[in-house]
Short mmCIF file of C-alpha atoms in Angstrom, two decimals:
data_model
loop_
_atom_site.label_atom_id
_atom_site.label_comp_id
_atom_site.label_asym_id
_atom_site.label_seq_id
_atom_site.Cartn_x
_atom_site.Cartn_y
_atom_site.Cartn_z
CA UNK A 46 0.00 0.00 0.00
CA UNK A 47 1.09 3.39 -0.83
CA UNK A 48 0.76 5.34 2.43
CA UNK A 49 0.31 8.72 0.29
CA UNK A 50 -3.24 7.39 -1.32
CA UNK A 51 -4.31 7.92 2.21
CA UNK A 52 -3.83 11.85 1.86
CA UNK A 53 -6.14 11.09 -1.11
CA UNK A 54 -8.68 8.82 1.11
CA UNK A 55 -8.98 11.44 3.89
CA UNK A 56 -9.40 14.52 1.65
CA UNK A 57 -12.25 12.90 -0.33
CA UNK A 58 -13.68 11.23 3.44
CA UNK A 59 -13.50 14.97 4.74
CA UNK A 60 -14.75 17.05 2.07
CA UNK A 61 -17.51 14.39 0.51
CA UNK A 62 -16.25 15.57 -3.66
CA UNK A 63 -13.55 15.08 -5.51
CA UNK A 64 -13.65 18.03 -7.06
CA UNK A 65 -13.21 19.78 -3.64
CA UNK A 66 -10.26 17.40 -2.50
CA UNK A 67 -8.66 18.05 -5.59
CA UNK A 68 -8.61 21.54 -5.15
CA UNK A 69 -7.26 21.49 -2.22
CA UNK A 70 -4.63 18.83 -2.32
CA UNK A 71 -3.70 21.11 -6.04
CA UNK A 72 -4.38 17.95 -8.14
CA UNK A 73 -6.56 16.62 -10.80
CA UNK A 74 -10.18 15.09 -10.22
CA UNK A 75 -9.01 11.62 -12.22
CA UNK A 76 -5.79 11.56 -9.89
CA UNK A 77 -7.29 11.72 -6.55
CA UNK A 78 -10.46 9.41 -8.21
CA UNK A 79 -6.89 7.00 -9.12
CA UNK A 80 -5.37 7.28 -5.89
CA UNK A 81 -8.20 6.45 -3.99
CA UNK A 82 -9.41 3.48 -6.05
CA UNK A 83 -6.20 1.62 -5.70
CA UNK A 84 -6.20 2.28 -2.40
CA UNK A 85 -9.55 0.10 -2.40
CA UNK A 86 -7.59 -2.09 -4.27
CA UNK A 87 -4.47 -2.58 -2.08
CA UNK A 88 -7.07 -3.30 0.44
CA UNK A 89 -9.60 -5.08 -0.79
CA UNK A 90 -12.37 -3.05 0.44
CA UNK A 91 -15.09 -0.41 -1.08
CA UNK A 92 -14.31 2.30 0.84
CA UNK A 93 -17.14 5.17 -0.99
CA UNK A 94 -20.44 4.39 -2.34
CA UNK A 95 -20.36 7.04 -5.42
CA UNK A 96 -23.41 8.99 -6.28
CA UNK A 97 -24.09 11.64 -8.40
CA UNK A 98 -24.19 14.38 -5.03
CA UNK A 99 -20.96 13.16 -4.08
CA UNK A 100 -18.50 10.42 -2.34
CA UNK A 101 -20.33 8.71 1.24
CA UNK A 102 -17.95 6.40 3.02
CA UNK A 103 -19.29 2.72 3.80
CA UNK A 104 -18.69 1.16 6.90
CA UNK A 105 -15.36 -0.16 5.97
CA UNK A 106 -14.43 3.15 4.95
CA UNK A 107 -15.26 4.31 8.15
CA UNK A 108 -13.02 2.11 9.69
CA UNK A 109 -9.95 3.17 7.35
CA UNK A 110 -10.83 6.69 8.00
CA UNK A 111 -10.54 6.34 12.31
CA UNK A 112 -7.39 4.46 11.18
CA UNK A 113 -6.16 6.98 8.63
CA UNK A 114 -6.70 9.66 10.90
CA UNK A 115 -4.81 8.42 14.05
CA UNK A 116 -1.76 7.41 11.56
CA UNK A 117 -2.31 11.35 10.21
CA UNK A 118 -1.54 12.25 13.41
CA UNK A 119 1.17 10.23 14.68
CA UNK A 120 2.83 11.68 10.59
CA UNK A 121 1.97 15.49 11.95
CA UNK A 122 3.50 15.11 15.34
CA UNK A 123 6.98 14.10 13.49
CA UNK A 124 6.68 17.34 11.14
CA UNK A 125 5.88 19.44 14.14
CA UNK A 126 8.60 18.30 16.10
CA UNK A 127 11.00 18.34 13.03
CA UNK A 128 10.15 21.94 13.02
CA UNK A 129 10.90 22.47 16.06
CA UNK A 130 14.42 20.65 16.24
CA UNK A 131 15.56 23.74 13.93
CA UNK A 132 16.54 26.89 15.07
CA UNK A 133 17.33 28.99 11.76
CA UNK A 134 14.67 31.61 10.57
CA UNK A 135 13.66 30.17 7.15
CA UNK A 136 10.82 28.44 4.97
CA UNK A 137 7.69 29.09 4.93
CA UNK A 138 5.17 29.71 7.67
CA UNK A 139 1.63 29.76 7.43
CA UNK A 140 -0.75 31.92 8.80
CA UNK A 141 -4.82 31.77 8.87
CA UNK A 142 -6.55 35.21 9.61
CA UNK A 143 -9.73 36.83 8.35
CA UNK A 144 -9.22 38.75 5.25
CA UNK A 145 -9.30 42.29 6.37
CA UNK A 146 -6.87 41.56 9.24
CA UNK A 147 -4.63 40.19 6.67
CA UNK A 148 -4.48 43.80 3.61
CA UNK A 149 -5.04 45.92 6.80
CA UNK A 150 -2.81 44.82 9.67
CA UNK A 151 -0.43 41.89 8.48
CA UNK A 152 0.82 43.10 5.39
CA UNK A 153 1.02 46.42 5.50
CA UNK A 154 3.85 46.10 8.24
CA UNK A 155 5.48 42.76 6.16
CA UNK A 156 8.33 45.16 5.17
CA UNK A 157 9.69 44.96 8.89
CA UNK A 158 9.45 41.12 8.60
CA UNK A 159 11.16 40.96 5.62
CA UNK A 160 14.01 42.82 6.36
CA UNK A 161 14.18 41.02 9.50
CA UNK A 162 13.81 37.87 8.38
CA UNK A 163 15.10 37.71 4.27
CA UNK A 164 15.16 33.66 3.97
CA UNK A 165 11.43 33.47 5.79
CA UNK A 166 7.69 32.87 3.37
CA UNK A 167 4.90 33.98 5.04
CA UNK A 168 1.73 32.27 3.42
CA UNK A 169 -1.22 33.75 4.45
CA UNK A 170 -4.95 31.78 4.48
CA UNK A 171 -7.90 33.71 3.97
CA UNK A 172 -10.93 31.58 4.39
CA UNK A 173 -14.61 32.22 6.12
CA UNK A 174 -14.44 28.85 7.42
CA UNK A 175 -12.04 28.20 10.99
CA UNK A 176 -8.87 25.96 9.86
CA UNK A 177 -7.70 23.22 11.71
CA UNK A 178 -4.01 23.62 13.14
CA UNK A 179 -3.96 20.15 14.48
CA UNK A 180 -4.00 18.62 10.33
CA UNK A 181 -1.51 21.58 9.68
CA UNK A 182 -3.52 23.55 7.32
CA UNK A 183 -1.75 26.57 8.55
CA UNK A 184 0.61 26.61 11.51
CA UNK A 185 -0.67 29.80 13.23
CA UNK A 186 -3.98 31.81 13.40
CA UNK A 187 -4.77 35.66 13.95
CA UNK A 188 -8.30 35.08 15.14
CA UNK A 189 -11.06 37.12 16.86
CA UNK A 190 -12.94 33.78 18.45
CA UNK A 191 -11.04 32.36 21.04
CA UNK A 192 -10.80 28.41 20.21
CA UNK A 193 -12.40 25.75 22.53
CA UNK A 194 -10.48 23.11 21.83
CA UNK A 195 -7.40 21.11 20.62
CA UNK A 196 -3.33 21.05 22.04
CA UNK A 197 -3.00 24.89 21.05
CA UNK A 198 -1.35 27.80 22.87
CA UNK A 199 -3.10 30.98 22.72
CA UNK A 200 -2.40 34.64 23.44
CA UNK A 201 -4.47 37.58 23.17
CA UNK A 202 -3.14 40.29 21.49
CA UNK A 203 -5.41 43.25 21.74
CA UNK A 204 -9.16 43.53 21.17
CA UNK A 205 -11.08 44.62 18.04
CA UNK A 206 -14.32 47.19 18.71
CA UNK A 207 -17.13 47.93 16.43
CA UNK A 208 -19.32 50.79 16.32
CA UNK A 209 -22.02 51.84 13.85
CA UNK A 210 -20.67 53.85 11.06
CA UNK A 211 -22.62 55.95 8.03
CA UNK A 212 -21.11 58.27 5.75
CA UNK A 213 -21.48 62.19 6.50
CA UNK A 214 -23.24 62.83 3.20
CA UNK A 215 -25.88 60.35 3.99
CA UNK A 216 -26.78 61.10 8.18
CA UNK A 217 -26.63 65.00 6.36
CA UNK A 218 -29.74 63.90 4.48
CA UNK A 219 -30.93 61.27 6.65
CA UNK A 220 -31.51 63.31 9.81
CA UNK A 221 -32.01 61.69 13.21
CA UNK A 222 -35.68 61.34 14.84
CA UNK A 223 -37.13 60.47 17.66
CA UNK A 224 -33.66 59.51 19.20
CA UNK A 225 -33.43 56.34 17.89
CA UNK A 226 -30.11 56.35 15.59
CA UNK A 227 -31.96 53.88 12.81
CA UNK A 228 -35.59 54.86 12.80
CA UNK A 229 -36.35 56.27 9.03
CA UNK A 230 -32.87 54.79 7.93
CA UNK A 231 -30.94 52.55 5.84
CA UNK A 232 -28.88 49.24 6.99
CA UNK A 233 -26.25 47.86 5.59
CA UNK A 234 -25.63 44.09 6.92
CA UNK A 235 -24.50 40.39 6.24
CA UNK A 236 -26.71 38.23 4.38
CA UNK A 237 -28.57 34.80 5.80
CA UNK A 238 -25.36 32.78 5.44
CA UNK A 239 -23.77 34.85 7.99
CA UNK A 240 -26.76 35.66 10.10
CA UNK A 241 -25.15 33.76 13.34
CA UNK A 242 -22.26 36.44 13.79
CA UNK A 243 -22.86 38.99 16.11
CA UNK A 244 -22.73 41.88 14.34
CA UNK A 245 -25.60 40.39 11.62
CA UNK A 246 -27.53 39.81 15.32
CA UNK A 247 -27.01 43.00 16.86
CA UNK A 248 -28.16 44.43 13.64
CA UNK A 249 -31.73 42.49 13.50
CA UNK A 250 -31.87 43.24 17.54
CA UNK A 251 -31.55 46.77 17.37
CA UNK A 252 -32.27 48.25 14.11
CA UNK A 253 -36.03 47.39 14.05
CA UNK A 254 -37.13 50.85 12.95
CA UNK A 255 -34.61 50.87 9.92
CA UNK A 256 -34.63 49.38 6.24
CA UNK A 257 -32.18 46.90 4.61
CA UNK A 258 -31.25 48.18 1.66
CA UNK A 259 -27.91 45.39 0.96
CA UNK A 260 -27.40 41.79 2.45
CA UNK A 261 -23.49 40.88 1.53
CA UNK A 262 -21.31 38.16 2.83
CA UNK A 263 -18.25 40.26 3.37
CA UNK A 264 -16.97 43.07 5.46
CA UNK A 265 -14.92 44.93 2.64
CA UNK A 266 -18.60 45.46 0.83
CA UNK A 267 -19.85 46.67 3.74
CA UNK A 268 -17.05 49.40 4.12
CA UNK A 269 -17.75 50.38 0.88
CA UNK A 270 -21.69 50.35 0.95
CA UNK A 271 -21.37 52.49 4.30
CA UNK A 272 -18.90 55.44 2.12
CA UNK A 273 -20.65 55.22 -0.86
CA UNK A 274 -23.97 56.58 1.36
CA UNK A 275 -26.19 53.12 1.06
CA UNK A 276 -26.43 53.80 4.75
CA UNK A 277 -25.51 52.76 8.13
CA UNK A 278 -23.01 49.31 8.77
CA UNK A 279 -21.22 47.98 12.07
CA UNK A 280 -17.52 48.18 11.06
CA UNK A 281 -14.57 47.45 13.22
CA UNK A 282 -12.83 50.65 14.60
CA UNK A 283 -9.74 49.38 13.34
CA UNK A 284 -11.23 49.48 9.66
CA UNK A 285 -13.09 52.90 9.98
CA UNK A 286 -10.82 55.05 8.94
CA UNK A 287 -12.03 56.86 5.66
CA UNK A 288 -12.60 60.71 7.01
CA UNK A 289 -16.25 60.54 5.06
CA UNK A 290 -17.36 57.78 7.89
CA UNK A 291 -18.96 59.19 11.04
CA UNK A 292 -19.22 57.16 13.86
CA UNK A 293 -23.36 56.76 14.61
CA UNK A 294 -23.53 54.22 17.56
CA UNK A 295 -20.53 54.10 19.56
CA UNK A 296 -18.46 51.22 20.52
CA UNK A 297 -19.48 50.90 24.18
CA UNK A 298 -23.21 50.26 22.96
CA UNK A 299 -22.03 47.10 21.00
CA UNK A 300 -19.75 44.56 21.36
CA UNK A 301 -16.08 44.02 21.28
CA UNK A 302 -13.82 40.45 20.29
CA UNK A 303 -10.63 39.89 21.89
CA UNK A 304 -7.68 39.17 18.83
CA UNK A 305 -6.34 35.96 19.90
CA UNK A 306 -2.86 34.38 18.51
CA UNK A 307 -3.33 30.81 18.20
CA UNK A 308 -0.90 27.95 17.38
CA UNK A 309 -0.58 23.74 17.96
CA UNK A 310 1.14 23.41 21.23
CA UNK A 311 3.97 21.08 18.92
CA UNK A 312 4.99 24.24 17.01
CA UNK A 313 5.95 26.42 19.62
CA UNK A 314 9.58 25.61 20.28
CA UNK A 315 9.35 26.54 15.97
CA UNK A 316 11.97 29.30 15.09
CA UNK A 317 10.35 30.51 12.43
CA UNK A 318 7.13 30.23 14.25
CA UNK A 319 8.03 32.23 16.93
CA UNK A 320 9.47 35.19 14.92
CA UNK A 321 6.15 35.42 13.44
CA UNK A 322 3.97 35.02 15.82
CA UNK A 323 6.55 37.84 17.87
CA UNK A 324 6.36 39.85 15.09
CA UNK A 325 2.73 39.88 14.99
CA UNK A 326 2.17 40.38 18.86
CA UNK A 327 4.62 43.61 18.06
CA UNK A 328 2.54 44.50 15.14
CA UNK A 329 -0.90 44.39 17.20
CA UNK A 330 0.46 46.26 20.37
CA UNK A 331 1.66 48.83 18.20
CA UNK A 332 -1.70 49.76 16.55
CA UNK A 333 -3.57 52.71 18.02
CA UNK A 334 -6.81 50.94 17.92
CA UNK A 335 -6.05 47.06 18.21
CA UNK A 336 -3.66 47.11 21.32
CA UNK A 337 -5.25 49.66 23.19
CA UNK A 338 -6.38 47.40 25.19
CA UNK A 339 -5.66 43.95 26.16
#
């Protein structure tokens, strides 16, 4: 048996398709659709019952997956210590963080990194879904949710605020009444997908008297909905900073997320780790807004 098919096996297990397994392991439907059926083969078993919807595992593939998966483990803890052993800032190191954190915190101070640290990669993962450090999808995390779970080490950085924002143009036209900041107004706000976070709830809690006029599933549409004079969003602090956005609701009357530094417990003895995540802790202490408080 070749132990790599089972990279194959528990991408297809995990994500149900193989055209989503392929994408992420970067190779072709008919190779990972190969791979996996001589891994049946080696084994003698039918480990997916193939339909048109997708791949569902049969009860021997349910077996080889709760094997697979402890044998994926026992494969990560050698990488993780490997990295470890070494104490020269190189490779690559990869970091998972929401997309706005990433083009307006992270990169903008990369320069400092980089001159720092000329032989290290940083790869950063944008994605709305959490990634797993413990399968080694990334090897660090800039998150606002503190994680529940798993061998990690966290540290909170700083906190992000929000605040309900509206462009000067529009609150000029749209004039407050009755004291209530949204009566006779216009909301901007996530749509259903993203109803569970808690600006999308604070919104439907507390803007009863207002209209939607835009439902989007990002924050960088929202920004732009809220300048353009669409009406009023909840935007991080950190993020408000075009001089046409006024600040309607302030941030005490909402909600705040602590900024939380996460990575596996295995990787923190990681040179290269640690200069990251050290140069990301300097990064978030420095900012006006984000380290303000802690």
């Amino acid at each position: 048996m070749d132990w790599n098919d089972l990279k194959f096996f528990l991408e297809v297990a995990r994500s149900g398709s193989l055209t989503r397994a392929a994408s992420a392991l970067k190779a072709s439907q008919s190779t990972v659709a190969r791979r996996v059926s001589e891994l049946e083969q080696d084994l003698g078993a039918t480990l997916f019952e193939r339909h048109q919807t997708g791949y569902f595992l049969t009860d021997e593939g349910q077996e080889i997956l709760r094997r697979a998966e402890a044998a994926e483990q026992g494969v990560l803890a050698v990488e993780r210590g490997a990295a470890s052993l070494s104490g020269t800032i190189s490779g690559t190191v990869r970091l998972a963080t929401s997309e706005n954190l990433a083009t307006d915190l992270v990169i903008p101070a990369m320069p400092a990194l980089v001159k720092r640290y000329p032989a290290l990669c940083l790869e950063i993962v944008t994605h709305t879904a959490t990634v797993t450090l413990g399968r080694r999808e990334a090897d660090l995390a800039l998150r606002v949710v503190r994680p529940a779970s798993g061998n990690l080490k966290l540290r909170q950085l700083g906190r992000m605020s929000y605040a309900v924002y509206a462009s000067r143009a529009y609150l000029k036209q749209h004039r407050q009444r009755d004291g209530d900041p949204f009566a006779g107004r216009d909301v901007i706000t996530w749509d259903d997908a993203h109803s569970h976070l808690p600006a999308a709830q604070w919104m439907t809690s507390h803007a009863t008297q207002a209209r939607t006029v835009l439902m989007v599933s990002n924050l960088p549409m929202q920004i732009a909905a809220a300048r353009a004079g669409l009406g009023l969003a909840i935007i991080p602090d950190f993020l408000a900073t075009a001089p046409e956005l006024v600040k309607v609701v302030p941030s005490e009357e909402l909600f705040d997320n602590g900024l939380w530094l996460v990575m596996h417990a295995d990787l923190s003895a990681s040179a290269r780790v640690r200069a990251v995540a050290d140069f990301l802790a300097e990064t978030v202490a420095r900012h006006p807004v984000l380290g303000r408080a802690r």
